[in-house]
GROMACS .gro file of C-alpha atoms in nm:
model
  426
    1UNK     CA    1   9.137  10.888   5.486
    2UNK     CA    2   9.340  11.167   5.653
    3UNK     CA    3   9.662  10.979   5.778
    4UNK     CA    4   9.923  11.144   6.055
    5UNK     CA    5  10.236  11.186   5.943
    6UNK     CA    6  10.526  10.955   6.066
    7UNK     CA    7  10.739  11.237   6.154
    8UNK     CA    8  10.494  11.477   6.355
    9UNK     CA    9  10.438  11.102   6.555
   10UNK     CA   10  10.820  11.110   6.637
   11UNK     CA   11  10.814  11.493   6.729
   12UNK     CA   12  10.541  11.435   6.949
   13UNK     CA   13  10.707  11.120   7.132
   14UNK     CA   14  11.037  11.340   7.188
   15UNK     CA   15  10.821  11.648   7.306
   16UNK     CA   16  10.629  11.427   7.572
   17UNK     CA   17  10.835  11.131   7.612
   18UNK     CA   18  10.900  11.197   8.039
   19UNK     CA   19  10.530  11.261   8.079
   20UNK     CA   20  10.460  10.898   7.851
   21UNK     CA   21  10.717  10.730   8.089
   22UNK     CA   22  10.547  10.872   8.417
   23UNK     CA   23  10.214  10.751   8.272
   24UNK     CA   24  10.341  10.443   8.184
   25UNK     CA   25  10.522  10.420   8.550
   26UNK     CA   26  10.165  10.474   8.712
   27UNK     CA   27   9.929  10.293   8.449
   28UNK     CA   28  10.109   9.955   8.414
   29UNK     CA   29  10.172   9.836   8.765
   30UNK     CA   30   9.788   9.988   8.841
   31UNK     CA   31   9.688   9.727   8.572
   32UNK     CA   32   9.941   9.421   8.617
   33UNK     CA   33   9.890   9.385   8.978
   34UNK     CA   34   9.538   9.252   8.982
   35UNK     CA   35   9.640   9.041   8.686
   36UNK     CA   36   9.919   8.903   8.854
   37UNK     CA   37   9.776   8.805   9.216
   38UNK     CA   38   9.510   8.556   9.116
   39UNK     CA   39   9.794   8.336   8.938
   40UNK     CA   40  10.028   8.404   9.240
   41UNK     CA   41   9.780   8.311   9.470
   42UNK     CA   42   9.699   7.965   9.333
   43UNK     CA   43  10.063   7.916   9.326
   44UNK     CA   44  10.061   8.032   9.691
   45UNK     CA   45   9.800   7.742   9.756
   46UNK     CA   46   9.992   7.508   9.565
   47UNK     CA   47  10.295   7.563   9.794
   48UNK     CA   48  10.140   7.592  10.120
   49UNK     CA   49  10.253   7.936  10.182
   50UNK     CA   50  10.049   8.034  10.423
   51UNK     CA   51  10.012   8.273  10.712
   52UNK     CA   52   9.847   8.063  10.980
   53UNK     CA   53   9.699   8.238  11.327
   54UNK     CA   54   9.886   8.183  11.628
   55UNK     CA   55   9.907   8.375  11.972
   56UNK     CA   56  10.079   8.692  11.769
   57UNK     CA   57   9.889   8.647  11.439
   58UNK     CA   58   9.509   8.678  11.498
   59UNK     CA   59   9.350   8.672  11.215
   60UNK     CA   60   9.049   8.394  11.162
   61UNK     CA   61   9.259   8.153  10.936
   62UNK     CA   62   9.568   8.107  10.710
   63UNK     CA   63   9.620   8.370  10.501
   64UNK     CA   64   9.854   8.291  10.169
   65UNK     CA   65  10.174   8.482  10.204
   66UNK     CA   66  10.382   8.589   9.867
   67UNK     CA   67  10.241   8.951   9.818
   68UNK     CA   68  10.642   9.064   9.773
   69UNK     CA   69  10.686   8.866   9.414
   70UNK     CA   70  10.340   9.025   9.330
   71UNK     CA   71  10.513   9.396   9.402
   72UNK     CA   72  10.853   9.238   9.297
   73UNK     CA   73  10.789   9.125   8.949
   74UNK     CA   74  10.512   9.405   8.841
   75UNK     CA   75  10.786   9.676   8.945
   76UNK     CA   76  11.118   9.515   8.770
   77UNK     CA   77  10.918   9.454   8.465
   78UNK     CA   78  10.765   9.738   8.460
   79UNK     CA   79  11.145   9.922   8.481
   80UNK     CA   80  11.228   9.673   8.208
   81UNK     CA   81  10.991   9.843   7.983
   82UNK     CA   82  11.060  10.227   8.052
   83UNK     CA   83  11.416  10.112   8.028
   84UNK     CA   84  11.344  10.054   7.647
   85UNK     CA   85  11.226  10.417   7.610
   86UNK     CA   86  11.438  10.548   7.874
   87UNK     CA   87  11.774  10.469   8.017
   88UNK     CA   88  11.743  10.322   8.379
   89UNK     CA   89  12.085  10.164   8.397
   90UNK     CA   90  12.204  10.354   8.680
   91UNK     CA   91  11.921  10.166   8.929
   92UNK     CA   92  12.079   9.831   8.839
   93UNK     CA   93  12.270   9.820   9.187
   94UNK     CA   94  11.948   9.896   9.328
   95UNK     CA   95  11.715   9.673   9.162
   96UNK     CA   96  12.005   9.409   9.211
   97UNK     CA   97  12.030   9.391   9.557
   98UNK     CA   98  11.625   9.404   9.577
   99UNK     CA   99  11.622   9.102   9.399
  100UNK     CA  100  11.841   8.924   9.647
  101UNK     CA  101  11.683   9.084   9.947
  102UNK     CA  102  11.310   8.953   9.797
  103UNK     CA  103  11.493   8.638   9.713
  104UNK     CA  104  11.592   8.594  10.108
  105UNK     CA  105  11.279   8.714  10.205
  106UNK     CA  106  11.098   8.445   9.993
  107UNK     CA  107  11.310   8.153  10.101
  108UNK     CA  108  11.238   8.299  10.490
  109UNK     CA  109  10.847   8.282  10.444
  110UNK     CA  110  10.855   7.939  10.348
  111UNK     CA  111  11.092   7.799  10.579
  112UNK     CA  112  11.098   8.057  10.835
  113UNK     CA  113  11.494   8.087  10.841
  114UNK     CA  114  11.676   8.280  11.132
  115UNK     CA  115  11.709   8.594  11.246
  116UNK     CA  116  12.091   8.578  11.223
  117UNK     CA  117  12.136   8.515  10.850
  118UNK     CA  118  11.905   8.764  10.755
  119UNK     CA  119  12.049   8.997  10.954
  120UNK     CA  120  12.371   8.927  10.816
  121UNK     CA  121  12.243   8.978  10.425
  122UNK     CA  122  12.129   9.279  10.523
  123UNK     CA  123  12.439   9.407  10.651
  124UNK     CA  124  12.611   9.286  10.366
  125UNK     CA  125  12.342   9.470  10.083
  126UNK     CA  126  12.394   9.778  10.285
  127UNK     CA  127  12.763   9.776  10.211
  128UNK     CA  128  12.726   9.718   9.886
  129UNK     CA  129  12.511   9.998   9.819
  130UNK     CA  130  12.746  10.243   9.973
  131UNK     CA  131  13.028  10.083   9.795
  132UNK     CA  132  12.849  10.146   9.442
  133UNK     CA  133  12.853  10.514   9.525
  134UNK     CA  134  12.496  10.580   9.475
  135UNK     CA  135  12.310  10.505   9.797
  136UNK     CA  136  12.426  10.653  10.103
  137UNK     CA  137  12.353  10.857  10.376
  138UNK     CA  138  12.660  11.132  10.359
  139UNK     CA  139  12.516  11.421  10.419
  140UNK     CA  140  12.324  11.601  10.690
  141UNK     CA  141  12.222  11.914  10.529
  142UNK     CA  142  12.384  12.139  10.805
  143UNK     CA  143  12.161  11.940  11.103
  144UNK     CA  144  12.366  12.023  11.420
  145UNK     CA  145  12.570  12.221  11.173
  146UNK     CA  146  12.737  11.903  11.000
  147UNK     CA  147  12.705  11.895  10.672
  148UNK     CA  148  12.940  11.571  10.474
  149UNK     CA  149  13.049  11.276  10.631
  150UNK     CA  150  13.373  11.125  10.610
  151UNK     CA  151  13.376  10.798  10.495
  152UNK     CA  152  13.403  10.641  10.773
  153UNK     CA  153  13.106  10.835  10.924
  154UNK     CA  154  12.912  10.812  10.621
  155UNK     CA  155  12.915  10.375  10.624
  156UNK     CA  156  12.866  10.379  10.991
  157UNK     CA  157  12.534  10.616  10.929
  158UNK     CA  158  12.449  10.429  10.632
  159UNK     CA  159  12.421  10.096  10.807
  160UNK     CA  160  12.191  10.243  11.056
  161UNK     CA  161  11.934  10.372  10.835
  162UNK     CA  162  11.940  10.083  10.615
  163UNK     CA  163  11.921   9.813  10.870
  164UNK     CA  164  11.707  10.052  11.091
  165UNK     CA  165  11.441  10.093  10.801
  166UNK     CA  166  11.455   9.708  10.652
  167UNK     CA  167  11.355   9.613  10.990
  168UNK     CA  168  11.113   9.888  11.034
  169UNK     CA  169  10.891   9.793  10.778
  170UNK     CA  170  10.930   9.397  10.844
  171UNK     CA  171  10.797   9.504  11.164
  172UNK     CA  172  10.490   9.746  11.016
  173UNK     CA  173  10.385   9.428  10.832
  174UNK     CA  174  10.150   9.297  11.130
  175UNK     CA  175   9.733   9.422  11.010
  176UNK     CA  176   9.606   9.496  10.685
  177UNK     CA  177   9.726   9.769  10.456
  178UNK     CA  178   9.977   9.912  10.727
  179UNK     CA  179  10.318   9.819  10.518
  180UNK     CA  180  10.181   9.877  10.192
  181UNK     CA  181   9.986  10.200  10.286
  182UNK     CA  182  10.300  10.396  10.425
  183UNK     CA  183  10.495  10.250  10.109
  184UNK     CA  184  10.259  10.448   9.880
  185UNK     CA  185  10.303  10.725  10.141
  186UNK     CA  186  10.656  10.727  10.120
  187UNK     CA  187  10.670  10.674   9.713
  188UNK     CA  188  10.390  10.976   9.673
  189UNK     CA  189  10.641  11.215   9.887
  190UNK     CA  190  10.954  11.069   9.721
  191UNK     CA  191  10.808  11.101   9.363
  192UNK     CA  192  10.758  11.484   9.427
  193UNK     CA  193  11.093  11.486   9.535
  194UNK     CA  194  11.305  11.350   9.238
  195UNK     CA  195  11.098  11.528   9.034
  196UNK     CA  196  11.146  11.870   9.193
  197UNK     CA  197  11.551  11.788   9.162
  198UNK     CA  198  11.536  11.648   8.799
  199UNK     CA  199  11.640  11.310   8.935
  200UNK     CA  200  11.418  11.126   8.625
  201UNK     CA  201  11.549  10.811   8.707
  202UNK     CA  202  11.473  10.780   9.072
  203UNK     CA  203  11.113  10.957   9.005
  204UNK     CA  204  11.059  10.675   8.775
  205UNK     CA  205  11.128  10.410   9.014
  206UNK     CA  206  10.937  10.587   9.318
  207UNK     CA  207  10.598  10.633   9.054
  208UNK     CA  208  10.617  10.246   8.946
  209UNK     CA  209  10.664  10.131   9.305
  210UNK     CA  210  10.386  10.311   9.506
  211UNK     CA  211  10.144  10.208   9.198
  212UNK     CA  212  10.213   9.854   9.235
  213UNK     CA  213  10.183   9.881   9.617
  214UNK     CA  214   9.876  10.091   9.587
  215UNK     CA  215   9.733   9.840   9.352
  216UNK     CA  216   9.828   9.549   9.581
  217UNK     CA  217   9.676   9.789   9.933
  218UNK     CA  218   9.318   9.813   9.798
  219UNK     CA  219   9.355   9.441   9.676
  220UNK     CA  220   9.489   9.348  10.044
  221UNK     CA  221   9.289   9.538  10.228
  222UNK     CA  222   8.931   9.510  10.043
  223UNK     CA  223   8.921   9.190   9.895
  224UNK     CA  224   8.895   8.772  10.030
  225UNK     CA  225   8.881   8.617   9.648
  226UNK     CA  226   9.217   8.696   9.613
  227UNK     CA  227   9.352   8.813   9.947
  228UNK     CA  228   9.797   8.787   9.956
  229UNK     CA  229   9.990   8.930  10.262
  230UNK     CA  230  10.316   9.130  10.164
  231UNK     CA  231  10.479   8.840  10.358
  232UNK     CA  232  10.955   8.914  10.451
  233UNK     CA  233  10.989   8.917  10.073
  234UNK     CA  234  10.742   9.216  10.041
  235UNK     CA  235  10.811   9.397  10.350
  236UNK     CA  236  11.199   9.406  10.341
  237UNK     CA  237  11.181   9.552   9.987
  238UNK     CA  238  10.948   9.837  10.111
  239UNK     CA  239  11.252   9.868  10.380
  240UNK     CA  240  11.474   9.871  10.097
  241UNK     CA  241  11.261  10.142   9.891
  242UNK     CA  242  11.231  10.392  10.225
  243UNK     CA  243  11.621  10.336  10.269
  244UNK     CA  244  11.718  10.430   9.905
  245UNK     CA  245  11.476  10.723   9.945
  246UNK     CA  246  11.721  10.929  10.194
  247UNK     CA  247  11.987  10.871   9.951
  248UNK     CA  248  11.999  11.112   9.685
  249UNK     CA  249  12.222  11.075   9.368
  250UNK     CA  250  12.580  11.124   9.372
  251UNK     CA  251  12.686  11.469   9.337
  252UNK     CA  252  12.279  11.563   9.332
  253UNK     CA  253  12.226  11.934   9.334
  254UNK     CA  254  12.075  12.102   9.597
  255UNK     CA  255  11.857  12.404   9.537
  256UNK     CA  256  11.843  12.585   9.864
  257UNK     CA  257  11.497  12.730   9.752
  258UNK     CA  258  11.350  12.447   9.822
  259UNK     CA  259  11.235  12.356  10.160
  260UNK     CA  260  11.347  12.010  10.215
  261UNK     CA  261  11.710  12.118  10.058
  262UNK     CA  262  11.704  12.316  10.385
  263UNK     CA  263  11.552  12.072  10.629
  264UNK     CA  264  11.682  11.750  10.470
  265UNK     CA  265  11.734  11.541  10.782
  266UNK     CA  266  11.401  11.616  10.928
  267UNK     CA  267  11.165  11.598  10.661
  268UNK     CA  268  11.299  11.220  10.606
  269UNK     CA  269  11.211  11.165  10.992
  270UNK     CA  270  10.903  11.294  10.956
  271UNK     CA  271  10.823  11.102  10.692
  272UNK     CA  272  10.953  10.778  10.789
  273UNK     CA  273  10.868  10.849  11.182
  274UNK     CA  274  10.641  10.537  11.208
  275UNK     CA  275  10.889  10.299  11.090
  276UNK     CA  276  11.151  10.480  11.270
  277UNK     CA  277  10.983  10.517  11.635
  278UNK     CA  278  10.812  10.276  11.725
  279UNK     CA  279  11.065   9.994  11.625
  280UNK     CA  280  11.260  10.158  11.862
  281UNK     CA  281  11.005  10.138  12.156
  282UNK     CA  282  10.940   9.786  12.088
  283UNK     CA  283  11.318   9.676  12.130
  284UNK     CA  284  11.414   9.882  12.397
  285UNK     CA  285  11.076   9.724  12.579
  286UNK     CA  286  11.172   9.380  12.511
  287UNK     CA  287  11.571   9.391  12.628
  288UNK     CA  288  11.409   9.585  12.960
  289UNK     CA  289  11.197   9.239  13.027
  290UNK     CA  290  11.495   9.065  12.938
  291UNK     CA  291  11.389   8.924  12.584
  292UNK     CA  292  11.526   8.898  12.251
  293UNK     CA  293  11.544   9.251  12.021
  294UNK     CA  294  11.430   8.969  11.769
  295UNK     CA  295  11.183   8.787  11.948
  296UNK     CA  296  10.832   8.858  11.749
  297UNK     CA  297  10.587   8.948  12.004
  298UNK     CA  298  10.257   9.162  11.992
  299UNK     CA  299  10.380   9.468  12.135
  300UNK     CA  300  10.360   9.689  11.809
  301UNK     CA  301  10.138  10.022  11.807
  302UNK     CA  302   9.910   9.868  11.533
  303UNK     CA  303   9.889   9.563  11.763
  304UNK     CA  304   9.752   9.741  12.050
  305UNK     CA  305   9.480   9.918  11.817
  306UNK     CA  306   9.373   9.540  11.717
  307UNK     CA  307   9.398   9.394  12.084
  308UNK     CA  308   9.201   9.708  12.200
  309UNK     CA  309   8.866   9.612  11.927
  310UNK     CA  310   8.977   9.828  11.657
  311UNK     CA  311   8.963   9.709  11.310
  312UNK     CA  312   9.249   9.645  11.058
  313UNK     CA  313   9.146   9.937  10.813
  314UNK     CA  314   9.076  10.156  11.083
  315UNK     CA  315   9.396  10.097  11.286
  316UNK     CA  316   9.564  10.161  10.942
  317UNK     CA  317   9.422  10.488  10.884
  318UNK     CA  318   9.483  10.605  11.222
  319UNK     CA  319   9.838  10.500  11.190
  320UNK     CA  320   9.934  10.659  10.808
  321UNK     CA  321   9.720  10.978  10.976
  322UNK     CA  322   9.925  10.985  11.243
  323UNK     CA  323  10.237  10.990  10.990
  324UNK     CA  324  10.076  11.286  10.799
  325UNK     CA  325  10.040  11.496  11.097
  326UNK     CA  326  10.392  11.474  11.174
  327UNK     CA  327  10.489  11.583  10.813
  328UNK     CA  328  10.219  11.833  10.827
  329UNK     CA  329  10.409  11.961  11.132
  330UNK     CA  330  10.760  11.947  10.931
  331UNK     CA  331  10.560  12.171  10.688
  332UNK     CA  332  10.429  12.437  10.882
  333UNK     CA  333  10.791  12.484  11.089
  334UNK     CA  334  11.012  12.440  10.782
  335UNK     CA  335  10.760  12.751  10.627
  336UNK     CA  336  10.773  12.938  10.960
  337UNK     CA  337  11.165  12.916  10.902
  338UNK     CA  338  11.242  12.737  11.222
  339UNK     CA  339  11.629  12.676  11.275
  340UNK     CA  340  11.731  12.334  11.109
  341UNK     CA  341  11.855  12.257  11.510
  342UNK     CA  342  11.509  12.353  11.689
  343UNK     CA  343  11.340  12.165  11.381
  344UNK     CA  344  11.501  11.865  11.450
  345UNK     CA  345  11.435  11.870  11.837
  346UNK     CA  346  11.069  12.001  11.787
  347UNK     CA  347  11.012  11.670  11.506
  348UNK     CA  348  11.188  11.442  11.727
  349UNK     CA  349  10.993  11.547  12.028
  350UNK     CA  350  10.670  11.524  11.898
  351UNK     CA  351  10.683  11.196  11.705
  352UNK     CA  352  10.827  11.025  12.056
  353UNK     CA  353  10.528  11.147  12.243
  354UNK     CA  354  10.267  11.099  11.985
  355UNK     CA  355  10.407  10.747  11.911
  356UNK     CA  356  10.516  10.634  12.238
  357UNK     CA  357  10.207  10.779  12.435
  358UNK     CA  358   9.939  10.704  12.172
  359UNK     CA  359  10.076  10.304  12.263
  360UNK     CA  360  10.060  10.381  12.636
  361UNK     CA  361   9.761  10.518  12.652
  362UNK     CA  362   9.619  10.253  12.431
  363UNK     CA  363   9.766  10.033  12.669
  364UNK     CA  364   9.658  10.193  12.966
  365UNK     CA  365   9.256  10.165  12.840
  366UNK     CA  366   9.332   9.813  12.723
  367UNK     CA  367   9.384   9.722  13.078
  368UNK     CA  368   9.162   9.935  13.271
  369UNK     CA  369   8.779   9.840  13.364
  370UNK     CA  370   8.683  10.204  13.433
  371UNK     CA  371   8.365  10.295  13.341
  372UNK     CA  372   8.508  10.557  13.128
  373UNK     CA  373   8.712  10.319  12.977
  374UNK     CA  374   8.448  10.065  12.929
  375UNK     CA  375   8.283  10.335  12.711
  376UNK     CA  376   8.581  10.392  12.500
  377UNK     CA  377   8.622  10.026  12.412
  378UNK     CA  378   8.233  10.027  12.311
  379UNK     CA  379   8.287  10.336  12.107
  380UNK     CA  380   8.511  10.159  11.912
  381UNK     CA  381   8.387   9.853  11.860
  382UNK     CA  382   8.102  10.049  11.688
  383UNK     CA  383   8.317  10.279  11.463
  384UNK     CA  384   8.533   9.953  11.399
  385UNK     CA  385   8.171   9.766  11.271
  386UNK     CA  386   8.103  10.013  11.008
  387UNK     CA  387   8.435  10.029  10.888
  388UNK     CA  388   8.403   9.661  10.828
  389UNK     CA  389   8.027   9.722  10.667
  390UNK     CA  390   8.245   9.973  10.430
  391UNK     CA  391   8.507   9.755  10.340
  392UNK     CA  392   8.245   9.499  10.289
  393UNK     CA  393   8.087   9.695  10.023
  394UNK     CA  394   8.398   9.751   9.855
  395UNK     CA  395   8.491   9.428   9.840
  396UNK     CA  396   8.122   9.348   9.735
  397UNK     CA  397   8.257   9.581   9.404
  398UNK     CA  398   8.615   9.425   9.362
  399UNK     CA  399   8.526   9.045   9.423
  400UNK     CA  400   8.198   9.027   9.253
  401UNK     CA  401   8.012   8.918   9.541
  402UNK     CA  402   7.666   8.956   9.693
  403UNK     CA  403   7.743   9.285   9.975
  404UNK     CA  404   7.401   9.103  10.131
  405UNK     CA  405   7.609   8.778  10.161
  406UNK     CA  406   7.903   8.907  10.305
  407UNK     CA  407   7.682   9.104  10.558
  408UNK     CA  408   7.522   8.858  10.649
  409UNK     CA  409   7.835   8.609  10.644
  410UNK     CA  410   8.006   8.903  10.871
  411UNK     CA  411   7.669   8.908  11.120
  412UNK     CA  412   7.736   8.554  11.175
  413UNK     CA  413   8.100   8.549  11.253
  414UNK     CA  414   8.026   8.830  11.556
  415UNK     CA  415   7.752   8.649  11.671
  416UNK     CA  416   7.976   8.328  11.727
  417UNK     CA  417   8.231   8.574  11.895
  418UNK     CA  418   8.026   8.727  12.137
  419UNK     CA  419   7.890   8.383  12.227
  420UNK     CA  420   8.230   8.262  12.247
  421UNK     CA  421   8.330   8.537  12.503
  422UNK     CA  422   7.988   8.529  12.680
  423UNK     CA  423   8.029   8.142  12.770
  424UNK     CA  424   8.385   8.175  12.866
  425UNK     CA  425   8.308   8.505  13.136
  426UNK     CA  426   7.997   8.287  13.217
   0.00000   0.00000   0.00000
């Protein structure tokens, strides 16, 4: 029996140990996560944490919520492991303050705490961070030709993004797949990223983190057996992971070859425009009718695609599309060379109107009875019917179910809608 030698095992685990750890970082959380939700579902059910419809949330019944300690506890062990093999010690402010935040964020979905006091612990993480030296926003890579912050500058900048993007993803968690979809978005880019730089430890934590939140997307989005939304303690650590992601490791160097070294500011707002714009919209619409910035309403892009007949996986996919154009767009002008000033104007400009006017003009056919309009709405109630049939036969795969069943279970639930409608315009 031919046996390997112990010693050409240990040369081979030193030669390939950082592609082991980024297989590890992608495998395990790929393979926890569905392992993990069933149990945290019954224990969901157990606790009556659930989601249940009202005049803002439309879904068809009460959905159980704790999705974040799904993502939570698949990532930290996960880091736990590869800290074994590899040394990880420098995340511990990070994964520290994510605990909290999920911790907050857990405590809010089950007894729906206020605004104020969350508010308030995120103001206080966000300080925290900056004061450990690692995460913080003090640079901006020559963007109206300033470069580092003063301290000052730096904490007042930092506190923006981070409370800006917490928020921003809280308020992407409204339809299926949208939070979790642009948080594998933003861990695919950000993996690249670190491991462009050499920043191991941060590529690490970017892999594990978009495979347990692509795990948990196809879970949310294509199965019922098992079906968990993201819930505060989910969504405000994906805010958490997009925040950390502008903040590059102290004393990081920057290789000016490379073409987000060049166009640092903007690539991050092109990658992070959904959460970025149309939070903004939404507020500034709410103070102009004289309502709270805080006040959850249905005035969210991915709520008008619903309102307007579009489905959850479709309005999704729209949406992260959307997002991909405007990097695409960063792309083509950072490799045209465009000044880092006209960049920045051109990115910002284009993300407003394609945000902004893709919700007006949503808007605009939502209330319309043109003819023209009448069409549209049609037109996507059909497209929006065989997405469903798709995800139907997906989730015939990943459920173990009957696709015949669930057609025919789906058949039924239109029929009663239509009649609904029918009797009440009757």
């Amino acid at each position: 029996m031919l046996l390997i030698p112990l010693s050409s095992i240990n040369i081979f685990l030193q030669d390939n140990m950082l592609t082991i750890m980024y297989t590890l970082a992608v495998v395990l959380p790929l393979v926890l996560v569905p392992i993990l939700l069933p149990h945290v579902a019954i224990a969901a059910n157990r606790k009556a944490m659930l989601d249940h419809p009202d005049e803002r949330k439309r879904q068809s019944h009460a959905v159980l919520l704790m999705g974040g300690l799904v993502i939570v506890s698949v990532v930290f062990f996960t880091l736990l492991i590869l800290n074994v093999f590899f040394g990880l010690t420098e995340l511990f402010p990070l994964v520290c303050s994510m605990a909290i935040l999920f911790s907050v964020g857990l405590v809010d979905d089950a007894t729906n705490m206020g605004y104020r006091f969350k508010l308030l612990l995120q103001f206080a993480l966000v300080v925290s961070l900056f004061f450990a030296g690692e995460y913080k926003v003090s640079d901006l890579g020559g963007t109206f030709n300033i470069y580092s912050l003063h301290s000052a500058s730096a904490l007042i900048l930092s506190l923006m993004f981070g409370m800006w993007f917490l928020n921003g993803a809280n308020f992407a968690d409204g339809i299926d797949g949208l939070c979790s979809g642009l948080g594998v978005l933003y861990g695919g880019f950000m993996t690249y990223w670190h491991v462009v730089h050499g920043f191991t430890s941060q590529a690490l934590f970017s892999l594990t983190f978009m495979s347990a939140l692509l795990a948990f997307c196809i879970l949310n989005v294509f199965s019922s057996k098992y079906k968990l939304f993201l819930g505060d303690s989910g969504s405000l650590v994906v805010g958490m992971f997009a925040y950390i992601s502008i903040c590059p490791p102290e004393n990081a160097y920057w290789s000016q070859a490379h073409m987000v070294d060049k166009y640092y500011i903007s690539f991050f707002m092109a990658l992070f425009s959904v959460i970025l714009f149309d939070p903004i919209r939404v507020v500034l619409w709410r103070m102009l009718n004289h309502k709270s910035p805080f006040k959850p309403d249905r005035t969210h892009l991915h709520h008008m695609f619903v309102d307007l007949g579009y489905s959850h996986l479709l309005a999704t996919t729209i949406i992260i599309f959307m997002n991909l154009s405007i990097i695409a767009l960063w792309a083509i002008t950072a490799i045209c060379g465009m000044p880092v000033n006209m960049q920045f104007v051109v990115l910002f400009v284009v993300a407003w109107v394609l945000i902004w006017g893709t919700y007006f003009a949503l808007e605009l056919v939502t209330r319309s009875n043109s003819p023209a309009a009448q069409k549209y709405k049609a037109h996507v109630i059909r497209v929006s019917r065989r997405s469903d049939l798709f995800r139907l036969r997906v989730m015939s795969i990943i459920d173990r179910r009957k696709y015949s069943a669930l057609k025919e279970r789906y058949e039924n639930e239109l029929l009663n809608k239509d009649n609904a409608v029918s009797s009440i315009n009757s």
